[in-house]
Coordinates of C-alpha atoms in Angstrom, one line a residue:
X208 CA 1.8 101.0 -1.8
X209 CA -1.0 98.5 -2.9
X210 CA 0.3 95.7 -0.8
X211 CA 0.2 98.2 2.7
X212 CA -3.3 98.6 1.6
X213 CA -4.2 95.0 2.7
X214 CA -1.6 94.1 4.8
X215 CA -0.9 94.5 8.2
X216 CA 2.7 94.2 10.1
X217 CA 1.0 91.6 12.8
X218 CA 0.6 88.1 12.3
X219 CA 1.8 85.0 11.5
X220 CA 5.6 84.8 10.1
X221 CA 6.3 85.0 6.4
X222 CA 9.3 85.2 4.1
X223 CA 9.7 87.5 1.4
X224 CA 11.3 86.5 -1.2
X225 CA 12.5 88.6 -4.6
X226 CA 14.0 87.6 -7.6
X227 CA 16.4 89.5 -10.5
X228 CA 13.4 90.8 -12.2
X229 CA 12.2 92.5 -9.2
X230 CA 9.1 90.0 -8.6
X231 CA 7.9 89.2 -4.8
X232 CA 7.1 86.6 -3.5
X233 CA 5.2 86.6 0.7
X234 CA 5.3 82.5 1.7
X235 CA 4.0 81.5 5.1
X236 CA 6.7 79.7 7.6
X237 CA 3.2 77.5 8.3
X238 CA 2.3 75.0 5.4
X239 CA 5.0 76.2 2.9
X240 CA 5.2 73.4 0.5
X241 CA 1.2 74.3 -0.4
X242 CA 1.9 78.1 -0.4
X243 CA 4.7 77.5 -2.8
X244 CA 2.2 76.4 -5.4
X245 CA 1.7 80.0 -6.5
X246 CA 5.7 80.3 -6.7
X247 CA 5.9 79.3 -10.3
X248 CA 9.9 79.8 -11.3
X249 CA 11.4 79.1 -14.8
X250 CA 15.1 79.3 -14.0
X251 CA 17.3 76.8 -12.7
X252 CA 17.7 78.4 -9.1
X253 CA 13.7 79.6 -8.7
X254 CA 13.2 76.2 -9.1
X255 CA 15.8 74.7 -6.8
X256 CA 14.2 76.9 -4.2
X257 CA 10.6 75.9 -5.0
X258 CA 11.6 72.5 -4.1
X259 CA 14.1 72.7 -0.8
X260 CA 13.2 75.6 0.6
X261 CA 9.8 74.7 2.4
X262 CA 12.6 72.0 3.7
X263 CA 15.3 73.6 4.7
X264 CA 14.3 77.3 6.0
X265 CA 14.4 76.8 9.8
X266 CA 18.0 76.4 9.3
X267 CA 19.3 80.4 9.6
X268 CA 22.3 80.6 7.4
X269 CA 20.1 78.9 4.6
X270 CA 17.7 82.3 4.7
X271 CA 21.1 83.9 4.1
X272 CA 22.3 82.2 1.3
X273 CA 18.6 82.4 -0.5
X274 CA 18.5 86.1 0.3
X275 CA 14.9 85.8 2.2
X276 CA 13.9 88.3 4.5
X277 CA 11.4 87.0 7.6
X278 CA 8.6 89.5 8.3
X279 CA 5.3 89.4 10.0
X280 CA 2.0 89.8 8.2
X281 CA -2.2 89.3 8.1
X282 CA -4.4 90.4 5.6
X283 CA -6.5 93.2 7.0
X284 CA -9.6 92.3 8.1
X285 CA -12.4 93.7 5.7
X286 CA -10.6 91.5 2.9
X287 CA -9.5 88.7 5.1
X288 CA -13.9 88.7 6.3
X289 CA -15.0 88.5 2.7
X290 CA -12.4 85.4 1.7
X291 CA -13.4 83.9 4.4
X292 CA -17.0 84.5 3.9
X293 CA -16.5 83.4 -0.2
X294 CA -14.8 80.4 0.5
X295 CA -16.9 79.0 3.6
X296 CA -14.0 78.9 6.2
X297 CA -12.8 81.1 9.1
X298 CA -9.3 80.0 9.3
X299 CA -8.1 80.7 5.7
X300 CA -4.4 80.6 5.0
X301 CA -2.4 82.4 2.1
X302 CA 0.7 83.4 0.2
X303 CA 1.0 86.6 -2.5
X304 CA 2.7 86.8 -5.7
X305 CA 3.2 91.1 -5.5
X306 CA 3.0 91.0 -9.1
X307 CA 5.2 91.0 -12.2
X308 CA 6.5 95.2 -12.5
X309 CA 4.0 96.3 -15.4
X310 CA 1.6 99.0 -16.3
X311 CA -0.9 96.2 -15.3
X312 CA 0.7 95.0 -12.0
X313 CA -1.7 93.3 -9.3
X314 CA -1.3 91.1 -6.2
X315 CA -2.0 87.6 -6.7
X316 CA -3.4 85.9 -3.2
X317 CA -3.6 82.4 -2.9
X318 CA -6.1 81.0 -0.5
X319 CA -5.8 77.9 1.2
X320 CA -6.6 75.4 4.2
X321 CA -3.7 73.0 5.6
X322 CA -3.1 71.1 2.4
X323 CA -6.1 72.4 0.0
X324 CA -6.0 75.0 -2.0
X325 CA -9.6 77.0 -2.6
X326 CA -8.9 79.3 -4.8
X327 CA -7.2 82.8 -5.6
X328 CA -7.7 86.7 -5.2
X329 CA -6.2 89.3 -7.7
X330 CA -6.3 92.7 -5.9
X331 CA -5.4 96.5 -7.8
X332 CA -6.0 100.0 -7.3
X333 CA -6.4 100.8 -10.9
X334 CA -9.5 101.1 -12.6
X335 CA -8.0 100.2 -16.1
X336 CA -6.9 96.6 -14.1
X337 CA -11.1 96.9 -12.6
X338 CA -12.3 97.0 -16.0
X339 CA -10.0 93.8 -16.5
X340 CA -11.5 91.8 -13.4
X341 CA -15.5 92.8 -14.9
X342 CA -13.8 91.6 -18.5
X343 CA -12.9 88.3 -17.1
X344 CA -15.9 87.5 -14.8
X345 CA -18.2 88.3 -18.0
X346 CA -16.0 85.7 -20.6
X347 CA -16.2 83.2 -17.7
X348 CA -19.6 83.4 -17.2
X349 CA -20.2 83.3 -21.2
X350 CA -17.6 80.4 -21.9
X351 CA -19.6 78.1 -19.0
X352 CA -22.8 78.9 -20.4
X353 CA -21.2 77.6 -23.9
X354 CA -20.1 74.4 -22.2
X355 CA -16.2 75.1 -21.9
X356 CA -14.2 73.3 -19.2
X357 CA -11.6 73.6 -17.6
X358 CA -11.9 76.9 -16.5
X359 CA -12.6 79.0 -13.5
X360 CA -15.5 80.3 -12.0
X361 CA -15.4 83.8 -10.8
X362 CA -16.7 84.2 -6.8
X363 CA -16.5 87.9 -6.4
X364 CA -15.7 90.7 -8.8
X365 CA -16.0 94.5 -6.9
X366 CA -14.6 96.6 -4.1
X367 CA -13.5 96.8 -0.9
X368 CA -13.1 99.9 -0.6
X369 CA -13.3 103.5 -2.1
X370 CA -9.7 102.2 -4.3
X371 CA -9.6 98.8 -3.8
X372 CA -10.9 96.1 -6.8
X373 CA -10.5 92.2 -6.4
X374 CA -11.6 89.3 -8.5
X375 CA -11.5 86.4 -6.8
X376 CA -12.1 82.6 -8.1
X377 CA -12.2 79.2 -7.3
X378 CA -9.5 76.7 -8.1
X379 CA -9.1 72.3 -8.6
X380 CA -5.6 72.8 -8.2
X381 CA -3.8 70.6 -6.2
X382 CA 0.0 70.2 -4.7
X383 CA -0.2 67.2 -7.6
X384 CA -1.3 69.2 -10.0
X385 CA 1.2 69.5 -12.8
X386 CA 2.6 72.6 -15.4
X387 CA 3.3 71.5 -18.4
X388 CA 5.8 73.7 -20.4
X389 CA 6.0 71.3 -23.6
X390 CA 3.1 71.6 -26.2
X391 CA 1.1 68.5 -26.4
X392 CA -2.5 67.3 -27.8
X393 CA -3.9 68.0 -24.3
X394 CA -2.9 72.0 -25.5
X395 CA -4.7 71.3 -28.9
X396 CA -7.5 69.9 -27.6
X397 CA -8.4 72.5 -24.9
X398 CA -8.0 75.2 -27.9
X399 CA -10.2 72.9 -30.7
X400 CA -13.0 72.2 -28.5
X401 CA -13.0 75.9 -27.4
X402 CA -12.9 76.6 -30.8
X403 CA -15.9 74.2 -31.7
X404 CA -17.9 75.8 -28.7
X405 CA -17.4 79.4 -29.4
X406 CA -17.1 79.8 -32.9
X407 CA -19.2 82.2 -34.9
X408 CA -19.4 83.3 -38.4
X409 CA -19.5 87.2 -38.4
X410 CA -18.1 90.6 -40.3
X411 CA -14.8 91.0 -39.8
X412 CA -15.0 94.5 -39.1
X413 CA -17.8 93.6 -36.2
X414 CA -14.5 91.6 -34.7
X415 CA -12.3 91.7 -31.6
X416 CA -9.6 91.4 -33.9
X417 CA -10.2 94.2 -35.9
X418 CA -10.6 96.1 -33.3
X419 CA -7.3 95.2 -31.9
X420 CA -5.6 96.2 -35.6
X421 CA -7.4 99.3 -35.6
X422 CA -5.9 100.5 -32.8
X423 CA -2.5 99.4 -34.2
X424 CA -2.9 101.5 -37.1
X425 CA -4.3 104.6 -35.4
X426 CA -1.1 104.4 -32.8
X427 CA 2.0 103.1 -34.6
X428 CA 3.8 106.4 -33.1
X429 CA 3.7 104.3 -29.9
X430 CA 6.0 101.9 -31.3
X431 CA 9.4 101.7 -30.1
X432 CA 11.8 103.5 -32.8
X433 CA 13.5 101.0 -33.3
X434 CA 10.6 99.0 -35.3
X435 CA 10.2 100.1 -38.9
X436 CA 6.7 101.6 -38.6
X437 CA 5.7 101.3 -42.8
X438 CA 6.5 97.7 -42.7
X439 CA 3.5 97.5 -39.9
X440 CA 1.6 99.7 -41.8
X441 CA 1.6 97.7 -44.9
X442 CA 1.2 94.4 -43.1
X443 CA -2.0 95.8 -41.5
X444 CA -3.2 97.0 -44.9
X445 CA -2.7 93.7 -46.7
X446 CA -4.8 92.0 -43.6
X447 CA -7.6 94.8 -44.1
X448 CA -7.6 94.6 -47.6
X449 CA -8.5 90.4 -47.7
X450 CA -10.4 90.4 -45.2
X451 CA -12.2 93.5 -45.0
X452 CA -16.1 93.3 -46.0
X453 CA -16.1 89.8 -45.7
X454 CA -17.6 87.3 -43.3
X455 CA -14.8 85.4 -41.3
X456 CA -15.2 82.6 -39.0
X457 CA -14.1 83.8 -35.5
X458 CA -14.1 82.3 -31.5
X459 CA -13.0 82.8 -27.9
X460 CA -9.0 83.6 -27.4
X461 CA -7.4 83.4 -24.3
X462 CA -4.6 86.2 -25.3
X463 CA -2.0 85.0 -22.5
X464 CA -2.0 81.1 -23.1
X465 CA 1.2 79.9 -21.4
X466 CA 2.3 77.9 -19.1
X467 CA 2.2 79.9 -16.0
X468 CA -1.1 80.5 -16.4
X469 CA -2.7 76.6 -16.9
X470 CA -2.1 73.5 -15.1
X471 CA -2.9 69.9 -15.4
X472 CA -5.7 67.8 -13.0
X473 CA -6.8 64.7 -13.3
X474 CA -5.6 64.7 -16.9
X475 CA -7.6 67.8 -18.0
X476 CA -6.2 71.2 -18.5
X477 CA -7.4 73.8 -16.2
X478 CA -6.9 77.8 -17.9
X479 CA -6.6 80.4 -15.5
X480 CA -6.0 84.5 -16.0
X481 CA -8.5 85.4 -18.8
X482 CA -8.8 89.0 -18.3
X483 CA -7.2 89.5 -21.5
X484 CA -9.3 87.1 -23.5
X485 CA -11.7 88.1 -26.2
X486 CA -14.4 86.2 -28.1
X487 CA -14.1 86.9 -31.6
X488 CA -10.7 86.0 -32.6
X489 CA -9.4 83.7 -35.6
X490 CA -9.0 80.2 -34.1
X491 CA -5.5 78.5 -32.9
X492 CA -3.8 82.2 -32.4
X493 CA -2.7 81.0 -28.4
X494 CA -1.1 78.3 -30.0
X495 CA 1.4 80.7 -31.5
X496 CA 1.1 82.7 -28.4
X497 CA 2.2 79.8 -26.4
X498 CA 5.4 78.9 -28.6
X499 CA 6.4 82.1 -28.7
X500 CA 6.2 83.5 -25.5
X501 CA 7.6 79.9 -23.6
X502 CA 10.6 80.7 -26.1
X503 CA 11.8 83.5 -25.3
X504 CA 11.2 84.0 -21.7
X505 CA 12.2 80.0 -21.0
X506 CA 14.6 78.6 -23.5
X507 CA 16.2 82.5 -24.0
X508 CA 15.7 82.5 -27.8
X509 CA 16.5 85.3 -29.9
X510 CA 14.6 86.3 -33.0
X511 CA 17.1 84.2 -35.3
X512 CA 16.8 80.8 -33.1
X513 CA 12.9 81.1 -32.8
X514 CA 13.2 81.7 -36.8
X515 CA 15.5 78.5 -37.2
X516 CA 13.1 76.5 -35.5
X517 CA 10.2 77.6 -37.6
X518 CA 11.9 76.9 -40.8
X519 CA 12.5 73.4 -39.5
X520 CA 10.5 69.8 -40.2
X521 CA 9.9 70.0 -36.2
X522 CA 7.7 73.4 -36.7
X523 CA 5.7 71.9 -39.5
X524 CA 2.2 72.9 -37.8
X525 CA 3.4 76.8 -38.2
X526 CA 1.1 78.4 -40.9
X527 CA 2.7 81.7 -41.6
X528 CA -1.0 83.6 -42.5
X529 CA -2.2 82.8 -38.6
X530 CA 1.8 83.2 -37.4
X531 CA 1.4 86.8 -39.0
X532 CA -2.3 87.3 -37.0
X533 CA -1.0 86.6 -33.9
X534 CA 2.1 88.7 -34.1
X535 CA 0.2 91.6 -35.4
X536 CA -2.3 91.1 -32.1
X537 CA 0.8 91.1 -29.7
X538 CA 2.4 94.4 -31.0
X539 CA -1.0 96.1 -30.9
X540 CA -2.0 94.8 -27.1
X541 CA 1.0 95.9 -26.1
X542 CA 1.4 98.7 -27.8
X543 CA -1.2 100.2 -26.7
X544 CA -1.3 99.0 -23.2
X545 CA 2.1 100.9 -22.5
X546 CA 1.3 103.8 -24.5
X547 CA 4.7 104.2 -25.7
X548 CA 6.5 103.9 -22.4
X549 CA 8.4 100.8 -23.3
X550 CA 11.2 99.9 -21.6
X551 CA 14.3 98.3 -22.9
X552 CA 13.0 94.6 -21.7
X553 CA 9.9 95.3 -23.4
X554 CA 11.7 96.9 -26.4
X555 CA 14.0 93.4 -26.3
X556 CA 10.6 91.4 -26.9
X557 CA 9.3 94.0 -29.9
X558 CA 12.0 93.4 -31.8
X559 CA 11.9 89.5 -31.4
X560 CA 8.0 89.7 -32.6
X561 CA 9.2 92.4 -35.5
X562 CA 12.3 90.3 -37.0
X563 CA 9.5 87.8 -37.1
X564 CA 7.1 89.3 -39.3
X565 CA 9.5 90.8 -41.3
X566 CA 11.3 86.7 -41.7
X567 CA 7.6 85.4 -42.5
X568 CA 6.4 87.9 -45.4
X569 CA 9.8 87.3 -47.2

């Protein structure tokens, strides 16, 4: 496994803890409360822990009850060297999300020094998830030279070894940072000025976006069989035929604009994870990505409440044409990233996005 590639069984002590969805979680016994920054739980009890457990787990029968294992650990020393090397410190500290159980699974590392957190290390053996990590270092690099804020700056992007690739980057985070998991104009104005930045006026077959249909429409026997496949078809065909030949006005898109992936400093928004993101997009697409996404993995909504909502006074800012966009982007990304191999929580979110589509071209 990954995770024995750059961990070794001596060390400091650490606690493992796992949740229902089979994600993993190593927290250091020393300066927990900081480590537990890159814990970032949704439910009710996640949360409950986030806040007591760097408290309370001295106490033995409370390690019990949790159901957290104890376990030594150090990160072996060629990556450990290099962090410490990046960051300008020999006595870093750290925690590791082991990643959420996907195709593109990767080990989060959070770096750190008593109460400050430097920055963060995403590690993977798969060159599909190395071609990710160049991706992201390359928009970074392109949306600073444009003047966005808010955003990281890549420190390192390459191997370790023969099968090893990390992307590591700087952080302002702080234990007062906040995450925000209501929309506000703080959202809308990271997106407009992005927007105003990056924006570009090209053909829209030159586009990300097209791109991104196309593969939709040369792979819809990757769909799950329970999504009518024609319908897809002829939503792709009525976007190709009014916009085709034509010059549209695209910009950057983050792709995975959600909560667990930003956070608030200082009153700014700081945007992490952008190895998904592309550059020409049509504008304000995360903004759907965000509602839908916080809806059905944090309020639990099924295809009929998110549908309520939108036909409500209180979703007033939904236009259906960009609505449409964005859910035709979703399908294809992951459609084609899990190249038909969708499993039945996966299936559970294609039908959400598909009774969608279907509701907003009635």
């Amino acid at each position: 496994m990954l995770i024995d590639d750059i961990l070794t069984d001596r060390g400091d002590s650490f606690y493992h803890i796992s949740n229902a969805d089979g994600k993993v979680w190593l927290m250091p016994e020393k300066n927990m409360r900081v480590a537990m920054n890159l814990y970032q739980p949704s439910g009710i009890k996640g949360k409950l822990l986030k806040a007591f457990f760097p408290l309370v787990h001295p106490v033995g029968f409370v390690q019990e009850v949790v159901n957290v294992e104890k376990k030594k650990c150090a990160l072996r020393s060629e990556l450990y060297d290099l962090l410490c090397k990046l960051f300008c410190n020999s006595d870093l500290e750290f925690s590791i999300f082991c990643g959420t159980p996907c195709v593109h699974r990767k080990i989060t590392i959070q770096l750190s020094v008593g109460k400050k957190i430097l920055g963060y290390c995403k590690v993977s053996d798969s060159e599909e998830i190395a071609s990710l990590f160049i991706r992201e270092s390359k928009v970074l690099e392109q949306l600073k030279n444009q003047g966005i804020k808010g955003i990281p700056q890549c420190l390192y992007c390459g191997k370790i070894d023969e099968n090893i690739y990390i992307f590591v980057q700087d952080t302002v985070k702080t234990q007062k940072s906040q995450v925000l998991h209501k929309w506000g104009a703080i959202h809308d104005n990271f997106l407009k000025e992005m927007e105003a930045r990056t924006k570009r006026i090209v053909d829209f077959e030159k586009s990300d976006y097209y791109r991104t249909l196309l593969d939709l429409q040369n792979h819809t026997e990757w769909l799950p069989r329970t999504i009518d496949k024609l319908l897809i078809e002829k939503t792709l065909n009525t976007v190709f035929e009014k916009y085709g030949r034509k010059q549209i006005v695209f910009c950057a898109y983050h792709a995975d604009f959600t909560p667990w992936n930003m956070f608030v400093e200082k009153n700014e928004l700081f945007v992490f994870d952008w190895e998904y993101a592309r550059m020409l997009y049509p504008p304000m697409l995360d903004k759907y990505h965000y509602f839908t996404q916080t809806a059905i993995f944090e309020k639990h909504w099924d295809a009929k409440e998110i549908i309520k909502h939108i036909s409500s006074l209180e979703a007033q800012w939904v236009d259906k044409e960009s609505y449409i966009l964005y859910l035709l982007d979703i399908i294809s990304r992951f459609t084609i990233r899990e190249k038909g191999n969708i499993d039945e929580n996966m299936e559970k979110s294609f039908i959400i996005w598909f009774e969608i589509l279907e509701y907003l071209q009635k």
